[in-house]
Amino acid sequence: QVQLVESGGGLVQAGGSLRLSCAVSSRTFDGVGWYRQAPGKQREMVATLTITKRTNYADSVKGRFTISRDNAKNTIYLQMNSLKPDDTAVYYCNTDSRYRANRWGQGTQVTVSS
């Protein structure tokens, strides 16, 4: 069973940067992704990374966020630059299989002030 733990969230001013990490309990051959849920809004896809290393980003973060993974360290990353107040949300990482099963971890809070 794969488990994931997000970290790296915090408080940052608009224009700043954060790097989120997702520790995976065991090696996975799934594609992975980052998702977020802002107050009063539905959870949305932020970025995905396929097993063949192809990426896809939400239009709202394209050019600012970068998803990556380090298979040797069993870790998934989300580099977030030029942060905006609208980026404020709880951020979750997931694998394709866990996403399809609607399984989620605790997430990590990102708050961007103006």
XYZ file of N, CA and C in Angstrom:
342
model
N 0.843 -1.185 0.000
C 0.000 0.000 0.000
C 0.886 1.246 0.000
N 0.618 2.150 -0.925
C 1.374 3.386 -1.041
C 0.752 4.449 -0.148
N 1.605 5.130 0.619
C 1.172 6.268 1.426
C 2.007 7.484 1.053
N 1.393 8.669 1.138
C 2.058 9.901 0.768
C 1.885 10.942 1.874
N 2.945 11.707 2.131
C 2.922 12.752 3.142
C 3.455 14.033 2.530
N 2.613 15.069 2.503
C 2.987 16.363 1.939
C 3.655 17.237 2.998
N 4.574 18.094 2.560
C 5.224 19.041 3.447
C 5.728 20.221 2.632
N 6.132 21.286 3.328
C 6.726 22.438 2.678
C 5.820 23.643 2.560
N 4.561 23.522 2.964
C 3.666 24.658 2.915
C 4.006 25.683 3.976
N 3.348 26.836 3.900
C 3.588 27.892 4.864
C 3.037 29.213 4.395
N 3.477 30.270 5.058
C 3.058 31.634 4.737
C 4.101 32.292 3.847
N 3.637 32.975 2.814
C 4.542 33.664 1.906
C 3.829 34.874 1.316
N 4.583 35.925 1.042
C 4.017 37.101 0.403
C 3.895 36.899 -1.098
N 2.959 37.632 -1.698
C 2.790 37.569 -3.146
C 4.118 37.836 -3.843
N 4.391 37.037 -4.863
C 5.642 37.139 -5.584
C 6.719 36.206 -5.079
N 6.499 35.599 -3.928
C 7.472 34.694 -3.346
C 7.386 33.293 -3.912
N 8.196 32.401 -3.346
C 8.287 31.027 -3.829
C 8.207 30.037 -2.675
N 7.727 28.843 -2.990
C 7.717 27.720 -2.068
C 7.985 26.454 -2.848
N 8.566 25.473 -2.178
C 8.777 24.162 -2.776
C 8.103 23.112 -1.904
N 7.085 22.472 -2.442
C 6.380 21.426 -1.728
C 7.018 20.076 -2.016
N 7.019 19.216 -1.014
C 7.549 17.871 -1.153
C 6.493 16.851 -0.789
N 6.577 15.698 -1.392
C 5.653 14.597 -1.128
C 6.473 13.327 -0.993
N 6.566 12.824 0.229
C 7.305 11.596 0.494
C 6.411 10.397 0.244
N 6.872 9.491 -0.584
C 6.121 8.290 -0.932
C 6.692 7.116 -0.157
N 5.807 6.303 0.429
C 6.242 5.231 1.313
C 6.954 4.104 0.588
N 6.673 3.938 -0.688
C 7.311 2.897 -1.472
C 7.361 3.316 -2.930
N 8.155 2.612 -3.694
C 8.306 2.938 -5.113
C 6.990 2.713 -5.846
N 6.657 3.646 -6.728
C 5.442 3.538 -7.518
C 5.759 3.748 -8.991
N 5.045 3.049 -9.823
C 5.179 3.202 -11.261
C 4.010 3.992 -11.859
N 3.160 4.551 -10.988
C 2.045 5.387 -11.412
C 2.514 6.765 -11.848
N 1.656 7.421 -12.647
C 1.796 8.849 -12.806
C 1.423 9.521 -11.494
N 1.823 10.767 -11.317
C 1.576 11.488 -10.077
C 1.040 12.870 -10.388
N 0.490 13.519 -9.359
C -0.040 14.849 -9.564
C -0.145 15.622 -8.269
N -0.271 16.936 -8.410
C -0.564 17.830 -7.306
C -1.939 18.447 -7.525
N -2.695 18.578 -6.452
C -4.045 19.119 -6.479
C -4.179 20.118 -5.339
N -5.162 20.996 -5.437
C -5.363 21.966 -4.360
C -6.842 22.256 -4.176
N -7.174 22.665 -2.961
C -8.538 23.044 -2.638
C -8.510 24.331 -1.832
N -9.063 25.393 -2.403
C -9.152 26.681 -1.746
C -10.451 26.761 -0.956
N -10.520 27.654 0.036
C -11.749 27.796 0.820
C -12.958 28.080 -0.066
N -14.021 27.309 0.117
C -15.239 27.507 -0.632
C -15.201 27.052 -2.074
N -14.147 26.354 -2.478
C -14.016 25.901 -3.848
C -13.775 24.397 -3.905
N -14.000 23.820 -5.075
C -13.753 22.401 -5.280
C -12.258 22.140 -5.450
N -11.854 20.918 -5.166
C -10.472 20.527 -5.402
C -10.205 20.526 -6.904
N -9.032 21.014 -7.299
C -8.692 21.116 -8.699
C -7.296 20.569 -8.956
N -7.082 20.115 -10.188
C -5.770 19.660 -10.599
C -4.859 20.855 -10.793
N -3.646 20.747 -10.292
C -2.640 21.782 -10.462
C -1.608 21.364 -11.494
N -1.065 20.164 -11.335
C -0.033 19.673 -12.233
C 0.008 18.160 -12.187
N 0.293 17.529 -13.311
C 0.445 16.081 -13.368
C 1.728 15.729 -14.100
N 2.248 14.552 -13.781
C 3.483 14.049 -14.375
C 3.289 12.572 -14.666
N 3.366 12.201 -15.937
C 3.163 10.815 -16.311
C 4.424 9.998 -16.085
N 4.276 8.674 -16.190
C 5.420 7.786 -16.001
C 6.452 7.992 -17.097
N 6.034 8.540 -18.230
C 6.949 8.855 -19.319
C 7.487 10.283 -19.239
N 7.241 10.951 -18.113
C 7.787 12.271 -17.812
C 7.135 13.417 -18.586
N 5.935 13.198 -19.087
C 5.184 14.289 -19.695
C 4.408 15.034 -18.611
N 4.336 16.348 -18.736
C 3.686 17.178 -17.732
C 2.459 17.876 -18.290
N 1.550 18.213 -17.385
C 0.373 18.990 -17.717
C 0.086 19.915 -16.550
N -0.252 21.180 -16.839
C -0.491 22.170 -15.805
C -1.821 22.865 -16.012
N -2.441 23.244 -14.906
C -3.606 24.104 -14.990
C -3.199 25.438 -15.600
N -4.088 26.026 -16.383
C -3.772 27.297 -17.024
C -3.373 28.369 -16.010
N -3.960 28.319 -14.830
C -3.717 29.340 -13.824
C -2.299 29.304 -13.251
N -1.600 28.181 -13.399
C -0.255 28.055 -12.832
C 0.813 27.852 -13.892
N 0.418 27.726 -15.129
C 1.364 27.463 -16.210
C 2.414 28.570 -16.276
N 3.667 28.170 -16.338
C 4.765 29.122 -16.376
C 5.273 29.530 -15.015
N 4.550 29.175 -13.956
C 4.950 29.538 -12.592
C 5.299 28.324 -11.738
N 4.615 27.202 -11.958
C 4.809 25.994 -11.157
C 5.509 24.923 -11.982
N 6.273 24.066 -11.300
C 6.953 22.956 -11.948
C 6.824 21.702 -11.091
N 6.318 20.622 -11.681
C 6.221 19.345 -10.993
C 7.399 18.473 -11.411
N 7.942 17.728 -10.456
C 9.051 16.832 -10.739
C 9.044 15.694 -9.728
N 9.857 14.686 -9.986
C 9.983 13.583 -9.040
C 11.407 13.072 -9.039
N 11.809 12.546 -7.894
C 13.110 11.919 -7.732
C 12.839 10.479 -7.327
N 12.912 9.577 -8.276
C 12.583 8.182 -8.005
C 13.527 7.548 -6.985
N 14.787 7.941 -7.001
C 15.751 7.386 -6.061
C 15.404 7.749 -4.625
N 14.793 8.911 -4.422
C 14.412 9.368 -3.090
C 12.935 9.157 -2.789
N 12.196 8.587 -3.727
C 10.754 8.362 -3.559
C 10.043 9.654 -3.144
N 10.325 10.728 -3.862
C 9.801 12.036 -3.515
C 9.273 12.754 -4.754
N 8.135 13.429 -4.587
C 7.524 14.250 -5.626
C 7.597 15.706 -5.173
N 7.868 16.621 -6.096
C 8.037 18.022 -5.757
C 7.093 18.899 -6.564
N 6.770 20.053 -5.990
C 6.081 21.109 -6.709
C 6.785 22.418 -6.389
N 7.531 22.938 -7.344
C 8.177 24.234 -7.201
C 7.184 25.306 -7.615
N 6.904 26.244 -6.719
C 5.919 27.291 -6.961
C 6.615 28.643 -6.901
N 6.606 29.359 -8.003
C 7.209 30.678 -8.092
C 6.146 31.720 -8.404
N 6.486 32.979 -8.170
C 5.580 34.093 -8.451
C 4.194 33.846 -7.872
N 4.154 33.477 -6.613
C 2.895 33.107 -5.974
C 1.940 34.283 -5.883
N 0.657 33.974 -6.006
C -0.417 34.952 -5.945
C -1.370 34.602 -4.814
N -2.110 35.583 -4.302
C -3.107 35.270 -3.265
C -4.091 34.182 -3.680
N -4.435 34.103 -4.963
C -5.357 33.076 -5.437
C -4.776 31.674 -5.363
N -3.476 31.557 -5.115
C -2.853 30.252 -4.936
C -3.084 29.691 -3.534
N -3.640 30.481 -2.642
C -3.898 30.031 -1.277
C -4.843 28.835 -1.288
N -4.403 27.741 -0.690
C -5.183 26.503 -0.693
C -4.441 25.447 0.106
N -5.126 24.334 0.348
C -4.473 23.137 0.842
C -4.031 22.334 -0.372
N -2.768 21.967 -0.411
C -2.201 21.258 -1.551
C -2.008 19.787 -1.220
N -2.408 18.926 -2.146
C -2.324 17.485 -1.989
C -1.534 16.871 -3.139
N -0.738 15.866 -2.844
C -0.138 15.071 -3.897
C -0.870 13.741 -3.976
N -0.747 13.074 -5.110
C -1.403 11.789 -5.259
C -0.814 11.027 -6.435
N -1.049 9.727 -6.447
C -0.731 8.885 -7.587
C -2.003 8.666 -8.389
N -1.852 8.203 -9.622
C -3.019 7.958 -10.454
C -3.976 6.961 -9.810
N -3.443 5.886 -9.257
C -4.298 4.853 -8.686
C -5.036 5.344 -7.449
N -4.363 6.096 -6.585
C -5.022 6.640 -5.405
C -6.071 7.676 -5.790
N -5.786 8.471 -6.811
C -6.745 9.454 -7.290
C -8.023 8.768 -7.759
N -7.891 7.711 -8.530
C -9.054 6.991 -9.040
C -9.856 6.347 -7.918
N -9.198 6.002 -6.816
C -9.868 5.426 -5.659
C -10.340 6.485 -4.669
N -10.139 7.759 -4.976
C -10.521 8.876 -4.112
C -9.883 8.763 -2.729
N -8.599 8.449 -2.721
C -7.837 8.395 -1.482
C -6.907 9.591 -1.413
N -6.965 10.314 -0.282
C -6.191 11.539 -0.112
C -5.504 11.579 1.234
N -4.365 12.269 1.287
C -3.653 12.471 2.531
C -4.121 13.728 3.231
N -3.292 14.235 4.154
C -3.657 15.409 4.941
C -3.439 16.718 4.198
N -2.543 16.740 3.234
C -2.244 17.954 2.500
C -1.349 18.894 3.296
N -0.951 19.987 2.657
C -0.149 21.007 3.317
C -0.690 22.381 2.934
N -0.824 23.255 3.922
C -1.449 24.560 3.721
C -0.461 25.549 3.115
N -0.901 26.225 2.061
C -0.148 27.318 1.450
C -0.995 28.573 1.551
N -0.451 29.617 2.173
C -1.158 30.880 2.315
C -0.305 31.993 1.724
N -0.864 32.714 0.766
C -0.153 33.791 0.082
C -0.838 35.105 0.416
N -0.105 36.023 1.008
C -0.642 37.321 1.379
C -0.319 38.356 0.316
N -1.159 39.377 0.219
C -0.975 40.429 -0.769
C -0.227 41.613 -0.195
